[in-house]
């Protein structure tokens, strides 16, 4: 005998109100009708869910586990019902995470494109580290996330959006020490040049690991981790605290906001990070995934195109 949504709704009402009579009133059926549905649910699940007591009902061990699952099922059902209404109203609301080293720069262009789309996609944006965003996806708190790839997790489908290359950032006199070599630098050259410490984001930020991977030959005693944002890194190196690597998506914004900050490109192939969209399997094939991916791709490519035109 299959379990039905009606049975689960009646069971939830019984747990919420604590008695068959009050539960029946809340769902607008007679008490015998509600009792019948509960008995059929118990038969389908193979055991009693509640025990009758003088003061109401008490959940059995099976009943407690079934109630937890019932809440999940009813939540997902509500999401489906709401989703249908949103399509009718021309809008879709989803929870989207954006890695914190990208969010301040990508979001203006991304939201502008989403607002102009049809149906309108209304994201509840969460900014966090890549590690926290992946945890949010796996726990169901996020529907999708814009992060650095690859994640390599079967339960999280992913698609690449754009390449975000790294540039050397610092005061002009420090960068002149690299330019004086007469050719574009590579990460290995930087480790052999007396140009000061390398500043990166703090532990927990995936971009910090990416920067250290690109500059793996840098003298370890001269690597300083601790900043929580690219804006902080930009201001530190502009104050002559050392050098850092900034992604193309951030350089125009941080360059305009930070007097004294200069940039230098690496020789090809330039180190970079791959930005992509990951989402829960439940969202596979839904139209809003393609809408979000297209808008993020266009916004990211616009940022990188402008950076490449400005800093050659």
Coordinates of C-alpha atoms in Angstrom, one line a residue:
X1 CA 0.0 0.0 0.0
X2 CA 1.6 3.3 -1.1
X3 CA 2.0 6.2 1.3
X4 CA 0.0 9.3 0.3
X5 CA 0.5 13.0 0.9
X6 CA -2.9 13.1 2.6
X7 CA -1.8 10.5 5.1
X8 CA 1.4 12.5 5.8
X9 CA -0.5 15.8 6.2
X10 CA -3.0 14.1 8.6
X11 CA -0.1 12.6 10.6
X12 CA 1.6 16.0 10.8
X13 CA -1.6 17.5 12.1
X14 CA -1.9 14.8 14.7
X15 CA 1.7 15.4 15.9
X16 CA 1.2 19.2 15.9
X17 CA -2.1 19.2 17.8
X18 CA -1.6 16.2 20.0
X19 CA -5.0 14.6 19.7
X20 CA -7.1 13.0 17.1
X21 CA -10.1 15.4 17.6
X22 CA -8.1 18.6 17.3
X23 CA -6.1 17.2 14.4
X24 CA -9.3 16.3 12.6
X25 CA -10.7 19.8 13.1
X26 CA -7.5 21.4 11.8
X27 CA -7.7 19.5 8.5
X28 CA -11.5 19.8 8.2
X29 CA -12.4 16.1 8.3
X30 CA -14.2 13.8 10.9
X31 CA -12.2 12.1 13.6
X32 CA -13.0 8.6 12.2
X33 CA -11.8 9.7 8.7
X34 CA -8.5 10.9 10.2
X35 CA -8.0 7.8 12.3
X36 CA -8.6 5.6 9.2
X37 CA -5.8 7.4 7.3
X38 CA -3.4 7.1 10.3
X39 CA -4.1 3.4 10.5
X40 CA -3.5 2.9 6.8
X41 CA -0.2 4.9 7.1
X42 CA 0.8 2.6 10.0
X43 CA 0.0 -0.5 7.9
X44 CA 2.0 0.8 5.0
X45 CA 5.0 1.5 7.2
X46 CA 4.8 -1.7 9.2
X47 CA 4.3 -0.5 12.7
X48 CA 2.5 1.9 15.1
X49 CA 3.3 5.5 14.9
X50 CA 1.5 6.8 18.0
X51 CA 0.4 5.6 21.4
X52 CA -2.9 6.9 22.8
X53 CA -2.7 8.3 26.3
X54 CA -5.2 10.1 28.5
X55 CA -3.6 13.5 27.7
X56 CA -3.3 12.9 24.0
X57 CA -0.9 10.9 21.8
X58 CA 2.7 9.9 22.2
X59 CA 5.0 9.2 19.3
X60 CA 6.7 5.8 19.1
X61 CA 10.3 5.4 18.1
X62 CA 9.2 4.7 14.5
X63 CA 6.8 7.6 14.8
X64 CA 9.6 10.0 15.6
X65 CA 11.6 8.9 12.6
X66 CA 8.6 9.0 10.3
X67 CA 7.7 12.5 11.6
X68 CA 11.2 13.8 10.7
X69 CA 10.9 12.5 7.2
X70 CA 7.3 13.7 6.9
X71 CA 8.5 17.3 7.6
X72 CA 11.1 17.0 4.8
X73 CA 8.5 15.6 2.4
X74 CA 6.0 18.3 3.2
X75 CA 8.6 21.0 2.9
X76 CA 9.6 19.8 -0.6
X77 CA 5.9 19.5 -1.6
X78 CA 5.4 23.1 -0.5
X79 CA 8.4 24.1 -2.6
X80 CA 6.9 22.4 -5.6
X81 CA 3.6 24.1 -5.1
X82 CA 5.2 27.5 -4.6
X83 CA 7.4 27.0 -7.6
X84 CA 4.3 26.5 -9.8
X85 CA 2.8 29.7 -8.5
X86 CA 6.0 31.5 -9.1
X87 CA 6.0 30.4 -12.7
X88 CA 2.5 31.7 -13.1
X89 CA 3.5 35.0 -11.6
X90 CA 6.6 35.3 -13.8
X91 CA 9.2 34.9 -11.1
X92 CA 11.3 32.2 -9.6
X93 CA 12.9 32.5 -6.2
X94 CA 16.0 30.4 -5.4
X95 CA 18.9 30.4 -2.9
X96 CA 22.2 31.0 -4.6
X97 CA 25.6 31.1 -3.1
X98 CA 28.6 33.1 -4.5
X99 CA 32.2 32.6 -3.4
X100 CA 33.2 35.7 -1.4
X101 CA 36.3 36.5 -3.5
X102 CA 33.9 36.9 -6.5
X103 CA 30.6 38.1 -5.1
X104 CA 31.2 41.9 -4.8
X105 CA 32.4 42.1 -8.4
X106 CA 30.0 39.7 -10.2
X107 CA 26.7 40.4 -8.4
X108 CA 26.0 43.8 -9.9
X109 CA 26.1 42.5 -13.5
X110 CA 24.5 39.2 -12.6
X111 CA 21.5 40.7 -10.9
X112 CA 21.1 43.2 -13.7
X113 CA 20.8 40.4 -16.2
X114 CA 18.5 38.3 -14.0
X115 CA 16.1 41.2 -13.4
X116 CA 15.8 41.7 -17.2
X117 CA 15.1 38.0 -17.9
X118 CA 11.7 36.3 -18.2
X119 CA 10.6 34.6 -16.1
X120 CA 12.3 36.8 -13.5
X121 CA 14.8 34.9 -11.4
X122 CA 15.0 36.3 -7.8
X123 CA 18.0 34.9 -6.0
X124 CA 18.4 34.9 -2.2
X125 CA 22.2 35.5 -2.3
X126 CA 24.6 34.0 0.2
X127 CA 28.2 35.1 0.2
X128 CA 30.7 32.7 1.8
X129 CA 33.8 30.7 1.3
X130 CA 33.8 27.9 -1.3
X131 CA 34.0 25.3 1.5
X132 CA 30.9 26.7 3.2
X133 CA 28.9 26.9 0.0
X134 CA 29.6 23.3 -0.8
X135 CA 28.4 22.3 2.6
X136 CA 25.3 24.4 2.1
X137 CA 24.5 22.6 -1.2
X138 CA 25.0 19.2 0.4
X139 CA 22.7 20.1 3.3
X140 CA 20.0 21.5 1.1
X141 CA 20.3 25.1 2.3
X142 CA 21.4 26.3 -1.1
X143 CA 19.9 25.5 -4.5
X144 CA 23.0 26.5 -6.5
X145 CA 26.4 28.1 -6.0
X146 CA 28.9 30.0 -8.1
X147 CA 32.3 28.6 -7.0
X148 CA 35.8 27.7 -8.2
X149 CA 35.9 24.4 -10.1
X150 CA 36.4 21.5 -10.1
X151 CA 34.5 20.2 -7.1
X152 CA 34.5 16.6 -8.4
X153 CA 31.4 15.5 -6.5
X154 CA 28.8 13.2 -8.2
X155 CA 26.0 14.6 -6.1
X156 CA 26.7 18.2 -7.3
X157 CA 26.5 18.6 -11.1
X158 CA 28.7 21.5 -12.3
X159 CA 29.3 23.5 -15.4
X160 CA 32.2 25.9 -16.2
X161 CA 31.3 29.5 -16.8
X162 CA 34.5 31.5 -17.5
X163 CA 38.2 31.7 -16.8
X164 CA 39.4 34.2 -14.3
X165 CA 43.2 34.9 -14.7
X166 CA 45.4 36.1 -11.9
X167 CA 47.4 39.3 -12.0
X168 CA 50.3 40.5 -9.8
X169 CA 49.2 43.4 -7.7
X170 CA 51.4 45.8 -5.7
X171 CA 53.0 49.2 -5.7
X172 CA 54.6 50.3 -8.9
X173 CA 58.2 50.2 -7.6
X174 CA 57.8 46.5 -6.5
X175 CA 56.4 45.6 -9.9
X176 CA 59.2 47.6 -11.6
X177 CA 61.6 45.1 -10.1
X178 CA 59.9 42.4 -12.0
X179 CA 59.6 44.4 -15.2
X180 CA 63.3 45.2 -15.1
X181 CA 64.1 41.6 -16.0
X182 CA 63.0 42.5 -19.6
X183 CA 60.3 39.9 -20.0
X184 CA 56.9 39.0 -18.6
X185 CA 57.3 37.1 -15.3
X186 CA 56.3 33.6 -14.5
X187 CA 55.4 32.4 -10.9
X188 CA 58.8 30.7 -10.5
X189 CA 60.7 33.9 -11.3
X190 CA 58.8 35.7 -8.5
X191 CA 60.2 33.3 -5.9
X192 CA 63.7 34.1 -6.9
X193 CA 63.4 37.8 -6.9
X194 CA 63.8 39.9 -3.8
X195 CA 60.5 41.7 -4.0
X196 CA 59.1 41.1 -0.5
X197 CA 56.4 38.9 1.0
X198 CA 53.4 37.3 -0.8
X199 CA 50.1 38.2 0.9
X200 CA 47.1 35.9 0.5
X201 CA 43.6 35.4 2.0
X202 CA 43.2 33.5 5.2
X203 CA 42.9 29.7 5.6
X204 CA 39.5 28.5 4.4
X205 CA 39.4 30.6 1.3
X206 CA 39.9 28.4 -1.8
X207 CA 41.5 31.3 -3.6
X208 CA 44.3 31.4 -1.0
X209 CA 45.1 27.8 -2.0
X210 CA 44.9 28.7 -5.7
X211 CA 47.4 31.5 -5.2
X212 CA 49.8 29.4 -3.3
X213 CA 49.5 26.7 -6.0
X214 CA 50.4 29.2 -8.7
X215 CA 53.3 30.5 -6.6
X216 CA 54.4 27.2 -5.2
X217 CA 58.1 28.2 -5.4
X218 CA 57.7 31.3 -3.2
X219 CA 59.8 31.2 -0.1
X220 CA 57.4 29.9 2.6
X221 CA 58.7 32.2 5.3
X222 CA 57.6 35.1 3.1
X223 CA 54.0 34.0 2.6
X224 CA 51.6 35.8 4.9
X225 CA 48.0 34.6 5.1
X226 CA 45.2 36.3 7.1
X227 CA 43.2 38.8 5.0
X228 CA 39.4 38.0 4.7
X229 CA 38.7 40.0 1.5
X230 CA 40.4 41.0 -1.7
X231 CA 39.7 44.7 -0.8
X232 CA 41.9 44.2 2.3
X233 CA 44.7 42.6 0.3
X234 CA 44.6 45.5 -2.3
X235 CA 44.9 48.1 0.4
X236 CA 47.7 46.2 2.2
X237 CA 49.9 45.9 -0.9
X238 CA 49.1 49.5 -2.0
X239 CA 50.6 50.4 1.4
X240 CA 53.8 48.6 0.4
X241 CA 53.2 45.5 2.6
X242 CA 54.2 43.2 -0.2
X243 CA 52.6 41.7 -3.3
X244 CA 49.5 39.7 -3.9
X245 CA 47.6 38.0 -6.8
X246 CA 44.2 39.4 -7.7
X247 CA 41.7 37.8 -10.2
X248 CA 40.7 39.8 -13.3
X249 CA 37.2 40.0 -12.0
X250 CA 38.4 42.2 -9.1
X251 CA 41.3 44.3 -10.6
X252 CA 39.3 47.2 -12.1
X253 CA 37.1 47.7 -9.0
X254 CA 40.0 47.4 -6.6
X255 CA 42.3 49.5 -8.8
X256 CA 39.8 52.3 -8.9
X257 CA 39.2 52.2 -5.1
X258 CA 42.9 51.9 -4.1
X259 CA 45.3 54.7 -5.0
X260 CA 48.8 53.5 -5.6
X261 CA 47.8 50.0 -6.7
X262 CA 49.4 48.7 -9.9
X263 CA 49.1 45.5 -11.8
X264 CA 51.4 43.2 -13.9
X265 CA 50.4 40.2 -16.0
X266 CA 52.2 36.9 -16.0
X267 CA 53.6 35.4 -19.2
X268 CA 51.4 32.9 -20.9
X269 CA 50.0 30.5 -19.8
X270 CA 48.7 32.8 -17.1
X271 CA 47.7 31.2 -13.8
X272 CA 43.9 31.3 -13.4
X273 CA 40.9 29.9 -11.6
X274 CA 37.9 28.3 -13.3
X275 CA 34.5 29.8 -12.2
X276 CA 31.5 27.6 -12.5
X277 CA 28.0 26.8 -11.3
X278 CA 27.2 23.8 -9.1
X279 CA 23.8 22.8 -8.1
X280 CA 21.8 20.1 -6.3
X281 CA 20.8 17.1 -8.4
X282 CA 17.1 17.9 -7.7
X283 CA 17.5 21.1 -9.8
X284 CA 18.8 19.2 -12.9
X285 CA 16.9 20.2 -16.0
X286 CA 15.1 23.1 -14.4
X287 CA 14.9 26.2 -16.5
X288 CA 16.3 28.6 -13.9
X289 CA 19.6 26.7 -13.8
X290 CA 20.2 27.6 -17.5
X291 CA 19.1 31.2 -16.8
X292 CA 21.4 31.6 -13.8
X293 CA 24.4 30.0 -15.7
X294 CA 23.9 32.2 -18.7
X295 CA 23.6 35.4 -16.7
X296 CA 26.7 34.6 -14.5
X297 CA 28.7 33.6 -17.6
X298 CA 27.9 36.9 -19.4
X299 CA 28.6 39.0 -16.3
X300 CA 31.9 37.2 -15.6
X301 CA 33.1 37.4 -19.2
X302 CA 32.3 41.2 -19.3
X303 CA 34.5 41.7 -16.2
X304 CA 37.4 39.7 -17.6
X305 CA 37.1 41.3 -21.1
X306 CA 37.3 44.8 -19.6
X307 CA 40.3 43.8 -17.4
X308 CA 42.2 42.4 -20.4
X309 CA 41.5 45.5 -22.4
X310 CA 42.7 47.8 -19.6
X311 CA 45.7 45.8 -18.4
X312 CA 47.6 44.3 -21.3

